[in-house]
Amino acid sequence: MKQYYQPEIETAPREKILEIQNEKIVKQVRHVWDHVPYYRHLMEEKGITPEDIQGVKDIPKLPFLSKADLRDAYPYGLLGTDLKNCVRIHSTSGTTGRRVVAFYTQADIDLWEDCCARAIVAAGGTNEDVVQVCYGYGLFTGGSGLHGGSHKVGCLTLPMSSGNTERQIQFMMDLESTILCCTPSYAAYIGEALAERGYKPEDNKLKAGIFGAEPWTEEMRREIEKSLGIKAYDIYGLTETSGPGVAFECEEQTGMHINEDHFYAEIIDPETGEVLPDGEMGELVFTALDKEAFPLLRYRTRDLCVLSRKPCSCGRTHVKMAKPMGRSDDMLIIRGVNVFPSQIETVLLNEGYTPNYQIVLDRERHNDTFDVYVEVSPDQFSDLMSQIQRMEKSLENALRTMLGIGPKVHLVAPKTITRSEGKAVRVIDKRKLHD
Amino acid sequence: MAITQISMFLNNQPGQLVEAVGAISAAGSNIRAMSIAEANDFGILRAIITEPDRVCPLLEQKFLIMRNEVLAARMDDRSGALHEILTVLNEGNINIEYMYAFTGTGPEEAYVVFRVSDVRTAEEMLQANGIATLSDDTLKL
Ligand SMILES: [Zn+2]
């Protein structure tokens, strides 16, 4: 039997969802205009007033917000309500530049926890489950988001936070946890730790895991599912948009349903900012439709992904987003094809090369040239020219298969790829010189 | 007996060859023979050098190098000498990947270096046909 936390909205007809979104966005834009001078100024610069926004179809008229805006506005510049109405903050790790601090009213916390509850029920959670939350608690959103969602579903919640694997395993076994919430890498680690202690996958009572907050691959999913004997579900979110639960996976495991009654998603061309049609890859942009304290409109996540509105077998009607491909900052467009340096790195490692490479892009008679310089390692070197040329060809073929576009491969001697500040310069784009 | 050849991977850029040969010279080694194969982006310098055991570790610090065994056959300095050697190898179905020649220190002394797929068989065939092959010792490397 199919289970939903809020069936009337999760399986609502598309017209109903649109109606809700239209009603919310009109109110939200007015709210932001009245309470957030920073954004009001951006709207005024574009010549937009709240009257211009009659529904979600008008969202593309609104200005974007970027991570840089959030840093500029730190800490209170994007606050959408009086501080006395706020009950909590969360914050990004701030590893690069200034931290982002997000504010929450009680209503914001409620809607966020509802989203997490939807994710838990989609993973098979009921009030009979024991949910072990080993995301970090504290400023990080992971712990409190899933913790709150677990409460809403009525699960027995184990607020473990991260680390102390010995204790995690003891509670998991003694209290018979059935759902594990943590980062995929920690799930994989727990799997290994259980095996080291002689536990087989069937020895634990876990049935599902809800894993997010970092990128992970399908291969990693299968590995975790095997080592823990569970079904592993992906979950997506950002501190800027509240936290995990903005989108979550259902049993189909073919993408994450975005909670569209709270978050409106667009895919844009990261270069031009144009909205792209469904099915095309681009940068994910979120508009919070009813958050009060930190009401971001058109926030550029820099995550690249694809949206799909194909009907889902789970019965949910909300749009699905694919696992993000990478950061838009890294994406190259070569002869109209999107290429990520990380894809090239994957091929190199698969083919036995070191990840020392450099991509050089240039333009010749209006066509992009695409050259990849790769350092040869001692165990690949041969005194036979034919063998080295075969290696070059074979690497070119592997890259063409992965990227859908063929680069010219140049093998070079070790330590010859330019390094600055100890780090290799991955991309040299000379095309800009010609523009 | 086969002899030791070193191969260096060099980027096809000005200054690379002079740097490589300079490094061999700085190590106090003498180049007895060499050849270069080049492609668009890179070249392979192959050389027979003196004291390879001592010099290779020094070169490895700066260059991508490898050592392998090649055959060096003594060749009379007359018309038809090379043809005889190649005929022997051909009849033995020995595939030659590449070859290059050099002269020795004495008069009428010439040598040819072969990179073959099967050094042992090739050597046996040559010796059975009265063609002398060199070792590191006889070449005084
Ligand atoms: Zn679904």
Coordinates of C-alpha atoms and ligand atoms in Angstrom, one line a residue:
Chain A
M1 CA 0.0 0.0 0.0
K2 CA 1.3 3.4 -0.9
Q3 CA 2.0 5.8 2.0
Y4 CA 2.2 9.5 2.1
Y5 CA 2.7 12.0 4.9
Q6 CA 0.4 14.6 3.4
P7 CA -1.4 12.7 0.6
E8 CA -3.8 15.5 -0.4
I9 CA -0.9 17.8 -1.4
E10 CA 1.7 15.1 -2.3
T11 CA -0.6 13.5 -4.9
A12 CA -2.6 16.7 -5.8
P13 CA -3.5 17.2 -9.4
R14 CA -1.1 19.5 -11.2
E15 CA -3.8 22.3 -11.6
K16 CA -4.2 22.2 -7.8
I17 CA -0.4 22.6 -7.2
L18 CA -0.3 25.5 -9.7
E19 CA -3.2 27.2 -8.0
I20 CA -1.4 26.9 -4.6
Q21 CA 1.9 28.2 -6.1
N22 CA 0.2 31.1 -7.8
E23 CA -1.6 32.2 -4.7
K24 CA 1.6 31.9 -2.6
I25 CA 4.0 33.6 -4.9
V26 CA 1.8 36.8 -5.2
K27 CA 1.7 37.0 -1.4
Q28 CA 5.4 36.1 -1.0
V29 CA 6.7 38.8 -3.5
R30 CA 4.6 41.4 -1.7
H31 CA 6.0 40.2 1.7
V32 CA 9.6 40.4 0.4
W33 CA 9.0 43.9 -1.2
D34 CA 7.7 45.1 2.1
H35 CA 10.3 43.5 4.4
V36 CA 13.5 43.0 2.5
P37 CA 15.0 46.3 1.3
Y38 CA 18.0 44.4 -0.2
Y39 CA 15.7 42.5 -2.6
R40 CA 13.3 45.3 -3.2
H41 CA 16.3 47.3 -4.4
L42 CA 17.2 44.5 -6.9
M43 CA 13.6 44.5 -8.1
E44 CA 13.6 48.3 -8.5
E45 CA 16.8 48.0 -10.5
K46 CA 15.0 45.7 -12.9
G47 CA 11.9 47.9 -13.0
I48 CA 9.7 45.3 -11.4
T49 CA 7.0 45.9 -8.8
P50 CA 4.9 43.3 -6.9
E51 CA 2.0 44.0 -9.3
D52 CA 4.1 42.5 -12.1
I53 CA 4.0 39.1 -10.4
Q54 CA 0.5 37.5 -10.9
G55 CA 1.6 33.9 -10.7
V56 CA 4.6 31.5 -11.0
K57 CA 4.6 32.2 -14.8
D58 CA 6.0 35.7 -13.9
I59 CA 8.8 34.4 -11.7
P60 CA 11.3 34.7 -14.5
K61 CA 10.8 38.5 -14.3
L62 CA 12.3 38.5 -10.8
P63 CA 16.0 39.2 -10.2
F64 CA 18.3 36.3 -9.1
L65 CA 19.9 36.0 -5.7
S66 CA 23.4 34.4 -5.6
K67 CA 25.6 33.2 -2.9
A68 CA 27.5 36.5 -3.2
D69 CA 24.3 38.4 -2.4
L70 CA 23.9 36.2 0.7
R71 CA 27.4 37.1 1.8
D72 CA 26.9 40.8 1.1
A73 CA 23.7 40.8 3.1
Y74 CA 25.2 38.9 6.1
P75 CA 23.9 38.7 8.7
Y76 CA 20.5 40.4 8.6
G77 CA 20.2 41.9 5.1
L78 CA 17.8 39.3 3.8
L79 CA 15.8 38.8 6.9
G80 CA 12.1 38.8 6.0
T81 CA 10.6 39.4 9.4
D82 CA 11.3 41.0 12.8
L83 CA 13.9 39.1 14.8
K84 CA 11.4 38.8 17.6
N85 CA 9.4 36.4 15.3
C86 CA 12.5 34.2 14.6
V87 CA 13.1 31.2 16.8
R88 CA 16.2 29.6 15.3
I89 CA 19.2 30.0 13.0
H90 CA 21.2 27.5 11.0
S91 CA 24.4 28.1 9.2
T92 CA 26.6 26.8 6.4
S93 CA 30.0 25.5 7.2
G94 CA 31.5 28.7 5.7
T95 CA 34.5 26.8 4.3
T96 CA 34.8 29.4 1.5
G97 CA 34.3 33.0 2.4
R98 CA 31.7 34.2 4.8
R99 CA 29.1 32.0 6.4
V100 CA 25.5 32.1 5.4
V101 CA 23.2 32.4 8.3
A102 CA 19.5 31.4 7.7
F103 CA 16.7 32.4 10.0
Y104 CA 13.5 30.5 10.8
T105 CA 10.2 31.4 12.3
Q106 CA 8.1 28.6 14.0
A107 CA 6.1 28.3 10.7
D108 CA 9.3 27.9 8.7
I109 CA 10.5 25.1 11.0
D110 CA 7.1 23.5 10.7
L111 CA 7.0 23.5 6.9
W112 CA 10.6 22.3 6.8
E113 CA 9.9 19.4 9.2
D114 CA 6.8 18.5 7.1
C115 CA 9.1 18.2 4.1
C116 CA 11.4 15.9 6.1
A117 CA 8.4 13.9 7.3
R118 CA 7.3 13.4 3.7
A119 CA 10.8 12.0 2.9
I120 CA 10.7 9.6 5.9
V121 CA 7.2 8.3 5.0
A122 CA 8.4 7.9 1.3
A123 CA 11.2 5.7 2.6
G124 CA 8.6 3.5 4.3
G125 CA 8.6 5.2 7.7
T126 CA 5.6 5.0 10.1
N127 CA 5.1 5.6 13.9
E128 CA 6.4 2.0 14.5
D129 CA 9.9 2.9 13.1
V130 CA 13.0 3.6 15.0
V131 CA 14.9 6.5 13.2
Q132 CA 18.6 6.8 14.0
V133 CA 19.7 10.3 13.1
C134 CA 23.4 10.5 12.7
Y135 CA 23.6 13.7 10.7
G136 CA 25.4 16.4 12.7
Y137 CA 23.2 18.4 15.1
G138 CA 23.8 22.0 15.8
L139 CA 24.3 24.7 13.2
F140 CA 24.2 22.2 10.4
T141 CA 20.6 21.6 9.1
G142 CA 20.9 17.8 8.6
G143 CA 20.4 16.7 12.2
S144 CA 17.5 19.0 13.2
G145 CA 15.7 18.6 9.9
L146 CA 15.4 14.8 10.0
H147 CA 15.0 14.9 13.7
G148 CA 11.9 17.1 13.4
G149 CA 10.5 15.1 10.5
S150 CA 10.9 11.9 12.5
H151 CA 8.9 13.5 15.4
K152 CA 6.2 14.5 13.0
V153 CA 5.8 10.9 11.7
G154 CA 5.8 9.7 15.3
C155 CA 8.9 7.5 14.9
L156 CA 11.0 6.8 17.9
T157 CA 13.9 9.2 17.3
L158 CA 17.5 8.5 18.3
P159 CA 19.3 11.9 18.3
M160 CA 22.7 10.4 17.8
S161 CA 24.4 13.2 15.9
S162 CA 27.5 12.2 13.9
G163 CA 30.6 10.2 15.0
N164 CA 31.3 7.7 17.8
T165 CA 30.7 4.8 15.5
E166 CA 31.0 2.3 18.4
R167 CA 28.0 3.9 20.1
Q168 CA 26.1 4.2 16.8
I169 CA 26.4 0.4 16.3
Q170 CA 25.5 -0.4 19.9
F171 CA 22.3 1.7 19.7
M172 CA 21.5 0.4 16.2
M173 CA 21.7 -3.2 17.5
D174 CA 20.2 -2.8 21.0
L175 CA 17.3 -0.5 20.1
E176 CA 16.8 -2.1 16.6
S177 CA 16.9 1.0 14.5
T178 CA 14.9 0.6 11.3
I179 CA 15.8 3.8 9.4
L180 CA 19.2 5.4 9.2
C181 CA 19.7 9.1 8.4
C182 CA 23.2 10.4 7.7
T183 CA 25.6 11.3 4.9
P184 CA 26.2 8.6 2.3
S185 CA 29.8 8.4 3.2
Y186 CA 29.1 7.9 6.9
A187 CA 26.5 5.2 5.9
A188 CA 29.2 3.4 3.9
Y189 CA 31.6 3.7 6.9
I190 CA 29.0 2.2 9.3
G191 CA 28.5 -0.6 6.8
E192 CA 32.2 -1.4 6.8
A193 CA 32.4 -1.0 10.6
L194 CA 29.6 -3.6 11.0
A195 CA 31.3 -6.0 8.7
E196 CA 34.6 -5.6 10.6
R197 CA 32.8 -6.6 13.8
G198 CA 31.5 -9.7 12.1
Y199 CA 27.9 -8.5 11.5
K200 CA 26.2 -9.6 8.3
P201 CA 23.7 -7.3 6.5
E202 CA 20.8 -9.3 7.8
D203 CA 21.9 -9.0 11.4
N204 CA 20.6 -5.4 11.7
K205 CA 16.9 -4.4 11.6
L206 CA 17.4 -1.5 9.3
K207 CA 15.1 -1.4 6.3
A208 CA 15.9 2.1 4.8
G209 CA 18.4 4.9 4.8
I210 CA 17.9 8.6 4.0
F211 CA 21.2 9.9 2.8
G212 CA 22.2 13.4 1.6
A213 CA 24.2 16.6 2.2
E214 CA 27.0 15.5 -0.2
P215 CA 27.2 14.2 -3.7
W216 CA 27.1 10.4 -4.2
T217 CA 26.8 8.1 -7.2
E218 CA 24.5 5.2 -8.1
E219 CA 27.4 2.8 -7.5
M220 CA 27.8 4.1 -4.0
R221 CA 24.0 3.6 -3.5
R222 CA 24.2 -0.1 -4.5
E223 CA 27.2 -0.6 -2.2
I224 CA 25.5 0.9 0.8
E225 CA 22.3 -1.0 0.1
K226 CA 24.3 -4.3 -0.1
S227 CA 26.4 -3.7 3.0
L228 CA 23.5 -2.6 5.3
G229 CA 20.8 -4.7 3.6
I230 CA 18.5 -1.7 3.1
K231 CA 17.0 0.5 0.4
A232 CA 18.9 3.8 0.2
Y233 CA 17.0 7.0 -0.5
D234 CA 18.5 10.3 -1.6
I235 CA 17.4 13.6 -0.1
Y236 CA 18.3 17.2 -1.2
G237 CA 18.4 20.6 0.4
L238 CA 20.4 23.6 1.2
T239 CA 20.7 25.7 4.3
E240 CA 19.6 28.7 2.2
T241 CA 16.3 27.0 1.3
S242 CA 15.8 25.6 4.8
G243 CA 17.8 22.3 4.8
P244 CA 17.3 18.7 3.7
G245 CA 13.8 17.9 2.5
V246 CA 13.5 20.4 -0.3
A247 CA 13.4 17.3 -2.5
F248 CA 13.3 13.6 -1.6
E249 CA 13.3 10.2 -3.3
C250 CA 10.4 7.8 -3.5
E251 CA 10.6 4.0 -3.9
E252 CA 11.1 4.4 -7.7
Q253 CA 14.6 5.9 -7.0
T254 CA 14.6 7.8 -10.3
G255 CA 15.0 11.3 -9.0
M256 CA 13.8 13.4 -6.1
H257 CA 10.3 14.9 -5.8
I258 CA 10.6 18.6 -5.1
N259 CA 8.1 19.8 -2.5
E260 CA 6.5 22.2 -5.0
D261 CA 3.9 23.6 -2.6
H262 CA 6.8 25.2 -0.7
F263 CA 9.6 25.5 -3.3
Y264 CA 9.3 26.6 -6.9
A265 CA 12.1 25.2 -9.1
E266 CA 13.5 26.5 -12.3
I267 CA 16.4 25.3 -14.5
I268 CA 18.3 28.1 -16.1
D269 CA 21.2 28.4 -18.5
P270 CA 24.0 29.4 -16.1
E271 CA 25.6 31.6 -18.7
T272 CA 22.6 33.6 -19.9
G273 CA 20.2 33.2 -17.0
E274 CA 17.5 32.1 -19.5
V275 CA 14.9 29.6 -18.2
L276 CA 15.4 26.2 -19.9
P277 CA 12.6 23.8 -20.7
D278 CA 12.1 20.6 -18.6
G279 CA 14.5 17.9 -19.5
E280 CA 17.4 20.2 -20.3
M281 CA 20.3 20.4 -17.9
G282 CA 21.1 23.7 -16.3
E283 CA 21.4 25.4 -13.0
L284 CA 18.8 24.8 -10.4
V285 CA 17.1 27.9 -9.0
F286 CA 14.7 27.9 -6.1
T287 CA 12.0 30.3 -5.0
A288 CA 10.7 29.8 -1.4
L289 CA 7.0 30.2 -1.8
D290 CA 6.0 30.6 1.9
K291 CA 9.1 30.9 4.1
E292 CA 8.8 33.9 6.4
A293 CA 12.2 34.6 8.0
F294 CA 14.5 33.9 5.1
P295 CA 12.3 34.2 2.0
L296 CA 14.8 33.7 -0.9
L297 CA 13.4 34.4 -4.3
R298 CA 15.1 32.9 -7.4
Y299 CA 18.1 31.7 -5.4
R300 CA 20.8 30.2 -7.7
T301 CA 22.0 27.0 -6.1
R302 CA 24.9 26.5 -8.6
D303 CA 23.8 22.8 -8.7
L304 CA 23.3 21.5 -12.2
C305 CA 20.5 19.1 -12.8
V306 CA 17.5 18.1 -14.9
L307 CA 13.8 18.3 -14.0
S308 CA 11.4 15.6 -15.1
R309 CA 7.6 15.8 -15.0
K310 CA 7.0 12.3 -16.1
P311 CA 4.3 10.7 -14.0
C312 CA 5.8 8.7 -11.2
S313 CA 4.6 5.2 -10.2
C314 CA 4.6 6.3 -6.5
G315 CA 1.5 8.5 -7.2
R316 CA 3.2 11.7 -6.2
T317 CA 2.6 14.5 -8.7
H318 CA 5.5 16.8 -7.8
V319 CA 8.2 17.4 -10.3
K320 CA 11.4 15.3 -9.9
M321 CA 15.0 16.6 -10.0
A322 CA 17.8 14.3 -11.0
K323 CA 20.9 14.0 -8.8
P324 CA 22.9 17.2 -9.3
M325 CA 25.7 16.6 -11.9
G326 CA 28.1 19.1 -10.5
R327 CA 28.6 22.8 -9.8
S328 CA 27.8 25.3 -12.6
D329 CA 31.0 27.1 -11.8
D330 CA 32.9 24.0 -13.2
M331 CA 30.8 23.5 -16.3
L332 CA 32.3 24.0 -19.7
I333 CA 30.2 24.4 -22.9
I334 CA 32.2 23.0 -25.8
R335 CA 30.7 22.9 -29.3
G336 CA 27.3 23.2 -27.5
V337 CA 27.9 20.2 -25.2
N338 CA 28.1 20.5 -21.5
V339 CA 31.4 19.1 -20.1
F340 CA 32.6 18.8 -16.6
P341 CA 36.2 18.5 -15.7
S342 CA 35.2 15.8 -13.2
Q343 CA 34.0 13.6 -16.1
I344 CA 37.4 13.8 -17.6
E345 CA 39.0 13.0 -14.3
T346 CA 36.8 9.9 -14.0
V347 CA 37.8 8.6 -17.4
L348 CA 41.5 9.2 -16.7
L349 CA 41.4 7.3 -13.4
N350 CA 39.4 4.4 -15.0
E351 CA 42.0 4.2 -17.8
G352 CA 44.9 4.0 -15.3
Y353 CA 46.2 7.6 -15.7
T354 CA 47.0 10.0 -12.9
P355 CA 44.5 12.9 -12.5
N356 CA 47.1 15.3 -13.8
Y357 CA 45.5 16.9 -16.8
Q358 CA 44.8 20.2 -18.4
I359 CA 41.9 21.1 -20.7
V360 CA 42.7 23.8 -23.4
L361 CA 39.9 25.3 -25.3
D362 CA 40.4 27.6 -28.2
R363 CA 38.6 28.8 -31.3
E364 CA 39.6 28.1 -34.9
R365 CA 37.5 29.5 -37.7
H366 CA 34.5 29.8 -35.4
N367 CA 34.8 26.2 -34.1
D368 CA 35.8 25.2 -30.6
T369 CA 39.0 23.2 -30.3
F370 CA 39.2 20.9 -27.4
D371 CA 42.5 19.5 -26.3
V372 CA 43.3 17.5 -23.2
Y373 CA 46.9 17.2 -22.0
V374 CA 47.6 14.2 -19.8
E375 CA 50.7 13.3 -18.0
V376 CA 52.1 9.8 -18.7
S377 CA 53.0 7.8 -15.6
P378 CA 56.1 5.6 -15.4
D379 CA 54.1 2.4 -15.6
Q380 CA 52.5 3.5 -18.8
F381 CA 55.7 4.6 -20.6
S382 CA 56.9 2.5 -23.4
D383 CA 59.9 2.9 -25.8
L384 CA 57.5 1.9 -28.6
M385 CA 55.9 4.9 -30.4
S386 CA 53.1 2.7 -31.7
Q387 CA 52.1 1.7 -28.2
I388 CA 52.0 5.3 -26.9
Q389 CA 49.9 6.3 -29.9
R390 CA 47.5 3.4 -29.2
M391 CA 47.2 4.7 -25.7
E392 CA 46.3 8.2 -26.9
K393 CA 43.7 6.8 -29.3
S394 CA 42.2 4.6 -26.7
L395 CA 41.9 7.5 -24.2
E396 CA 40.3 9.7 -26.9
N397 CA 37.7 7.0 -27.5
A398 CA 37.0 6.6 -23.8
L399 CA 36.6 10.4 -23.4
R400 CA 34.3 10.6 -26.5
T401 CA 32.1 7.8 -25.1
M402 CA 31.8 9.6 -21.7
L403 CA 31.4 13.2 -23.0
G404 CA 29.6 12.8 -26.3
I405 CA 32.3 15.0 -27.8
G406 CA 35.8 14.0 -28.9
P407 CA 38.8 15.9 -27.5
K408 CA 42.3 15.6 -28.9
V409 CA 44.5 13.9 -26.3
H410 CA 48.1 14.9 -25.9
L411 CA 50.3 12.8 -23.7
V412 CA 53.0 14.8 -22.0
A413 CA 55.9 14.1 -19.6
P414 CA 55.2 14.0 -15.9
K415 CA 55.3 17.3 -14.0
T416 CA 55.0 19.4 -17.1
I417 CA 51.4 20.5 -16.6
T418 CA 51.5 24.0 -15.2
R419 CA 50.8 24.2 -11.6
S420 CA 50.1 27.4 -9.7
E421 CA 50.2 27.5 -5.9
G422 CA 50.8 23.7 -5.9
K423 CA 47.5 23.1 -7.6
A424 CA 47.1 22.1 -11.3
V425 CA 45.3 24.6 -13.5
R426 CA 42.6 22.4 -15.0
V427 CA 41.1 24.6 -17.6
I428 CA 42.6 27.1 -20.0
D429 CA 39.9 28.7 -22.0
K430 CA 41.4 30.9 -24.7
R431 CA 38.1 31.3 -26.5
K432 CA 37.3 34.3 -24.4
L433 CA 40.2 36.2 -25.9
H434 CA 38.4 36.1 -29.3
D435 CA 35.0 37.2 -28.1
Chain B
M1 CA 73.8 -11.2 -24.7
A2 CA 71.7 -8.1 -25.1
I3 CA 72.6 -4.6 -24.2
T4 CA 70.9 -2.0 -22.1
Q5 CA 69.1 0.8 -23.8
I6 CA 67.5 3.8 -22.0
S7 CA 64.4 5.5 -23.4
M8 CA 63.3 9.0 -22.3
F9 CA 59.9 10.5 -22.8
L10 CA 60.3 14.1 -23.9
N11 CA 57.8 16.8 -24.7
N12 CA 58.1 18.0 -28.3
Q13 CA 59.3 21.5 -27.2
P14 CA 62.3 23.6 -27.7
G15 CA 65.0 22.9 -25.2
Q16 CA 63.9 19.4 -24.2
L17 CA 66.6 17.5 -26.1
V18 CA 69.4 19.8 -25.0
E19 CA 68.2 19.4 -21.4
A20 CA 68.1 15.6 -21.7
V21 CA 71.5 15.2 -23.3
G22 CA 72.8 17.7 -20.8
A23 CA 71.6 15.6 -17.9
I24 CA 73.4 12.5 -19.3
S25 CA 76.6 14.5 -19.7
A26 CA 76.3 16.1 -16.3
A27 CA 76.1 12.5 -14.9
G28 CA 79.4 11.8 -16.5
S29 CA 78.0 9.3 -19.0
N30 CA 79.0 8.9 -22.6
I31 CA 76.3 8.4 -25.3
R32 CA 77.5 5.6 -27.5
A33 CA 74.5 5.6 -29.8
M34 CA 71.1 7.3 -30.0
S35 CA 68.0 7.7 -32.0
I36 CA 64.9 9.9 -31.7
A37 CA 61.3 9.0 -32.6
E38 CA 59.0 11.9 -32.7
A39 CA 55.2 12.4 -32.8
N40 CA 53.4 15.7 -32.8
D41 CA 53.5 16.3 -29.0
F42 CA 56.3 14.2 -27.8
G43 CA 59.4 12.3 -28.7
I44 CA 61.2 9.3 -27.4
L45 CA 64.9 9.5 -27.1
R46 CA 66.6 6.1 -27.2
A47 CA 70.2 5.8 -26.2
I48 CA 73.0 3.4 -25.4
I49 CA 74.9 5.1 -22.7
T50 CA 77.9 4.1 -20.5
E51 CA 77.3 3.1 -16.9
P52 CA 73.5 2.8 -17.2
D53 CA 73.2 1.3 -13.7
R54 CA 74.8 4.3 -12.1
V55 CA 73.2 7.0 -14.3
C56 CA 69.6 5.8 -14.6
P57 CA 68.7 6.6 -11.0
L58 CA 70.1 10.2 -11.5
L59 CA 68.0 10.7 -14.7
E60 CA 64.9 9.3 -13.1
Q61 CA 64.8 12.2 -10.7
K62 CA 64.1 14.6 -13.6
F63 CA 62.8 12.5 -16.5
L64 CA 60.4 9.8 -17.4
I65 CA 62.8 7.0 -18.4
M66 CA 62.8 3.3 -18.9
R67 CA 65.4 0.7 -19.4
N68 CA 65.1 -2.3 -21.7
E69 CA 67.2 -4.9 -23.5
V70 CA 68.0 -4.5 -27.1
L71 CA 70.2 -6.5 -29.4
A72 CA 73.4 -5.0 -30.8
A73 CA 74.9 -7.0 -33.7
R74 CA 78.4 -6.5 -35.1
M75 CA 78.2 -5.7 -38.8
D76 CA 81.0 -5.9 -41.3
D77 CA 81.6 -2.6 -43.1
R78 CA 80.6 -3.8 -46.5
S79 CA 77.7 -3.9 -48.9
G80 CA 75.2 -6.6 -48.1
A81 CA 76.1 -7.0 -44.4
L82 CA 72.9 -5.5 -43.0
H83 CA 70.8 -7.4 -45.6
E84 CA 72.3 -10.7 -44.3
I85 CA 71.4 -9.9 -40.7
L86 CA 67.8 -8.8 -41.6
T87 CA 67.4 -12.0 -43.7
V88 CA 68.3 -14.2 -40.7
L89 CA 65.8 -12.4 -38.4
N90 CA 63.1 -12.4 -41.1
E91 CA 63.5 -16.2 -41.6
G92 CA 63.1 -16.6 -37.9
N93 CA 59.9 -14.6 -37.9
I94 CA 61.4 -12.0 -35.6
N95 CA 59.6 -8.7 -35.7
I96 CA 61.7 -5.6 -35.6
E97 CA 60.1 -2.7 -33.8
Y98 CA 62.8 -0.2 -34.7
M99 CA 66.6 -0.2 -35.3
Y100 CA 69.5 2.2 -35.6
A101 CA 73.2 1.9 -36.3
F102 CA 76.4 3.3 -34.9
T103 CA 80.1 2.8 -35.5
G104 CA 82.6 1.4 -33.0
T105 CA 85.9 2.7 -31.8
G106 CA 88.0 0.5 -34.1
P107 CA 88.3 0.7 -37.9
E108 CA 85.6 -1.0 -39.9
E109 CA 83.6 -1.6 -36.8
A110 CA 79.9 -1.0 -37.2
Y111 CA 76.9 -2.0 -35.1
V112 CA 73.2 -2.2 -35.5
V113 CA 70.8 -1.9 -32.6
F114 CA 67.5 -3.9 -32.9
R115 CA 64.5 -3.6 -30.7
V116 CA 62.8 -6.9 -31.3
S117 CA 59.8 -8.7 -29.7
D118 CA 61.8 -11.7 -28.6
V119 CA 65.4 -10.8 -27.7
R120 CA 66.5 -14.4 -26.7
T121 CA 65.3 -16.1 -29.9
A122 CA 66.7 -13.4 -32.1
E123 CA 70.1 -13.6 -30.4
E124 CA 70.2 -17.4 -30.9
M125 CA 69.3 -17.1 -34.5
L126 CA 72.0 -14.5 -35.2
Q127 CA 74.7 -16.5 -33.3
A128 CA 73.8 -19.7 -35.1
N129 CA 74.5 -17.8 -38.3
G130 CA 77.8 -16.5 -37.2
I131 CA 76.7 -13.0 -36.4
A132 CA 78.2 -11.7 -33.1
T133 CA 76.0 -9.8 -30.6
L134 CA 77.3 -7.5 -28.0
S135 CA 76.8 -7.3 -24.2
D136 CA 77.2 -4.3 -21.9
D137 CA 80.6 -5.7 -21.0
T138 CA 81.9 -6.1 -24.5
L139 CA 80.7 -2.6 -25.4
K140 CA 82.4 -1.4 -22.2
L141 CA 79.2 0.4 -21.1
Ligands
ZN1 ZN 7.8 9.0 -7.0

